[in-house]
mmCIF file of C-alpha atoms in Angstrom:
data_model
loop_
_atom_site.group_PDB
_atom_site.id
_atom_site.type_symbol
_atom_site.label_atom_id
_atom_site.label_comp_id
_atom_site.label_asym_id
_atom_site.label_seq_id
_atom_site.Cartn_x
_atom_site.Cartn_y
_atom_site.Cartn_z
ATOM 1 C CA ILE N 159 71.364 92.488 -67.330
ATOM 2 C CA GLN N 160 69.533 90.906 -70.272
ATOM 3 C CA LYS N 161 69.065 94.331 -71.883
ATOM 4 C CA MET N 162 72.827 94.866 -71.710
ATOM 5 C CA ARG N 163 73.421 91.415 -73.164
ATOM 6 C CA PHE N 164 70.996 91.696 -76.088
ATOM 7 C CA ASP N 165 71.187 95.497 -76.514
ATOM 8 C CA GLN N 166 68.979 96.582 -79.435
ATOM 9 C CA ARG N 167 67.480 93.107 -79.894
ATOM 10 C CA LEU N 168 65.519 93.480 -76.645
ATOM 11 C CA GLU N 169 63.031 96.228 -75.848
ATOM 12 C CA TYR N 170 60.768 96.436 -72.854
ATOM 13 C CA GLU N 171 58.043 98.639 -71.474
ATOM 14 C CA ILE N 172 56.780 98.684 -67.901
ATOM 15 C CA ASN N 173 53.504 100.422 -67.114
ATOM 16 C CA CYS N 174 52.724 100.470 -63.418
ATOM 17 C CA SER N 175 50.073 102.674 -61.864
ATOM 18 C CA VAL N 176 49.988 100.746 -58.578
ATOM 19 C CA LYS N 177 52.086 101.236 -55.465
ATOM 20 C CA GLY N 178 52.890 98.226 -53.349
ATOM 21 C CA SER N 179 54.579 94.890 -53.764
ATOM 22 C CA ILE N 180 53.860 91.489 -55.218
ATOM 23 C CA PRO N 181 55.148 88.122 -54.015
ATOM 24 C CA PRO N 182 58.724 87.371 -55.119
ATOM 25 C CA LEU N 183 59.610 85.324 -58.190
ATOM 26 C CA ILE N 184 56.402 86.000 -60.085
ATOM 27 C CA VAL N 185 57.325 88.413 -62.891
ATOM 28 C CA GLN N 186 61.049 87.629 -63.161
ATOM 29 C CA PRO N 187 60.795 83.977 -64.284
ATOM 30 C CA LEU N 188 58.124 84.842 -66.851
ATOM 31 C CA VAL N 189 60.285 87.580 -68.382
ATOM 32 C CA GLU N 190 63.314 85.269 -68.314
ATOM 33 C CA ASN N 191 61.308 82.548 -70.100
ATOM 34 C CA SER N 192 60.179 85.041 -72.710
ATOM 35 C CA ILE N 193 63.767 86.013 -73.449
ATOM 36 C CA LYS N 194 65.141 82.464 -73.288
ATOM 37 C CA TYR N 195 62.610 80.959 -75.682
ATOM 38 C CA ASN N 196 61.852 83.897 -77.984
ATOM 39 C CA ILE N 197 64.952 86.062 -78.524
ATOM 40 C CA LYS N 198 66.132 83.779 -81.358
ATOM 41 C CA GLU N 199 62.717 83.850 -83.050
ATOM 42 C CA VAL N 200 62.572 87.584 -83.846
ATOM 43 C CA ASP N 201 64.900 90.415 -84.816
ATOM 44 C CA VAL N 202 63.712 92.511 -81.861
ATOM 45 C CA LEU N 203 61.893 91.027 -78.878
ATOM 46 C CA LYS N 204 59.506 93.463 -77.208
ATOM 47 C CA ILE N 205 58.217 92.659 -73.729
ATOM 48 C CA MET N 206 55.412 94.631 -72.102
ATOM 49 C CA ILE N 207 54.587 94.443 -68.402
ATOM 50 C CA ASP N 208 51.424 96.209 -67.310
ATOM 51 C CA VAL N 209 50.452 96.478 -63.639
ATOM 52 C CA SER N 210 47.098 98.047 -62.838
ATOM 53 C CA ARG N 211 44.431 98.030 -60.189
ATOM 54 C CA GLY N 212 41.146 96.333 -60.978
ATOM 55 C CA LYS N 213 38.120 96.084 -58.740
ATOM 56 C CA ASN N 214 39.755 95.164 -55.394
ATOM 57 C CA ILE N 215 42.622 93.380 -57.195
ATOM 58 C CA ILE N 216 46.000 94.076 -58.734
ATOM 59 C CA VAL N 217 46.357 92.807 -62.310
ATOM 60 C CA ILE N 218 49.735 92.038 -63.896
ATOM 61 C CA LYS N 219 49.868 91.396 -67.649
ATOM 62 C CA ILE N 220 52.986 90.155 -69.405
ATOM 63 C CA ILE N 221 53.011 90.070 -73.201
ATOM 64 C CA ASP N 222 55.814 89.753 -75.736
ATOM 65 C CA SER N 223 56.078 90.241 -79.487
ATOM 66 C CA ALA N 224 57.094 86.681 -80.323
ATOM 67 C CA LYS N 225 55.289 83.379 -79.782
ATOM 68 C CA LYS N 226 52.009 83.697 -77.995
ATOM 69 C CA VAL N 227 51.566 81.708 -74.796
ATOM 70 C CA THR N 228 49.066 78.863 -75.053
ATOM 71 C CA PRO N 229 47.529 76.714 -72.297
ATOM 72 C CA ASP N 230 49.366 73.586 -73.532
ATOM 73 C CA MET N 231 52.689 75.318 -72.761
ATOM 74 C CA LEU N 232 51.932 74.851 -69.054
ATOM 75 C CA HIS N 233 52.701 71.164 -69.475
ATOM 76 C CA LYS N 234 55.847 71.423 -71.618
ATOM 77 C CA GLY N 235 58.259 72.675 -68.968
ATOM 78 C CA THR N 236 58.469 73.678 -65.352
ATOM 79 C CA GLY N 237 58.828 77.476 -65.495
ATOM 80 C CA LEU N 238 55.206 78.345 -66.205
ATOM 81 C CA THR N 239 53.870 75.593 -63.939
ATOM 82 C CA VAL N 240 56.043 76.605 -60.974
ATOM 83 C CA THR N 241 55.117 80.271 -61.405
ATOM 84 C CA GLN N 242 51.430 79.380 -61.673
ATOM 85 C CA LYS N 243 51.663 77.428 -58.399
ATOM 86 C CA ARG N 244 53.496 80.342 -56.718
ATOM 87 C CA VAL N 245 50.734 82.727 -57.765
ATOM 88 C CA GLU N 246 47.970 80.392 -56.623
ATOM 89 C CA ASN N 247 49.733 79.662 -53.299
ATOM 90 C CA ALA N 248 49.831 83.419 -52.686
ATOM 91 C CA GLY N 249 46.060 83.595 -53.253
ATOM 92 C CA GLY N 250 46.206 84.866 -56.823
ATOM 93 C CA SER N 251 45.017 83.650 -60.198
ATOM 94 C CA PHE N 252 47.146 82.818 -63.246
ATOM 95 C CA ILE N 253 45.399 82.987 -66.620
ATOM 96 C CA ILE N 254 46.703 82.591 -70.155
ATOM 97 C CA LYS N 255 44.738 85.188 -72.082
ATOM 98 C CA ASN N 256 45.116 86.644 -75.587
ATOM 99 C CA GLY N 257 48.553 85.051 -76.014
ATOM 100 C CA GLY N 258 49.935 86.584 -72.828
ATOM 101 C CA ILE N 259 49.786 85.902 -69.111
ATOM 102 C CA GLU N 260 47.475 87.695 -66.721
ATOM 103 C CA ILE N 261 48.046 87.415 -62.979
ATOM 104 C CA SER N 262 45.777 88.913 -60.364
ATOM 105 C CA PHE N 263 45.976 89.264 -56.589
#
């Protein structure tokens, strides 16, 4: 829906080499936050979602082309904090790394 709304101002790439599922409301709110807070900052917002298998874990990386995520952003609003708690309650880890978010289960 957001791609239809923002058309050429929003680009995305999804790389997923893993079959299976992840707990609900993990990726969606992070992508929505990226669009909500960054679409006005750049001419074209590019969002990359990468899902891969690590050693006995599934790793999800979400990175965009605008502002880089920093640890202090966890305390500025509720979106990141709530998603972090969801991940941790599902037995995963939520790490801010290289300006993006890395989640593993």
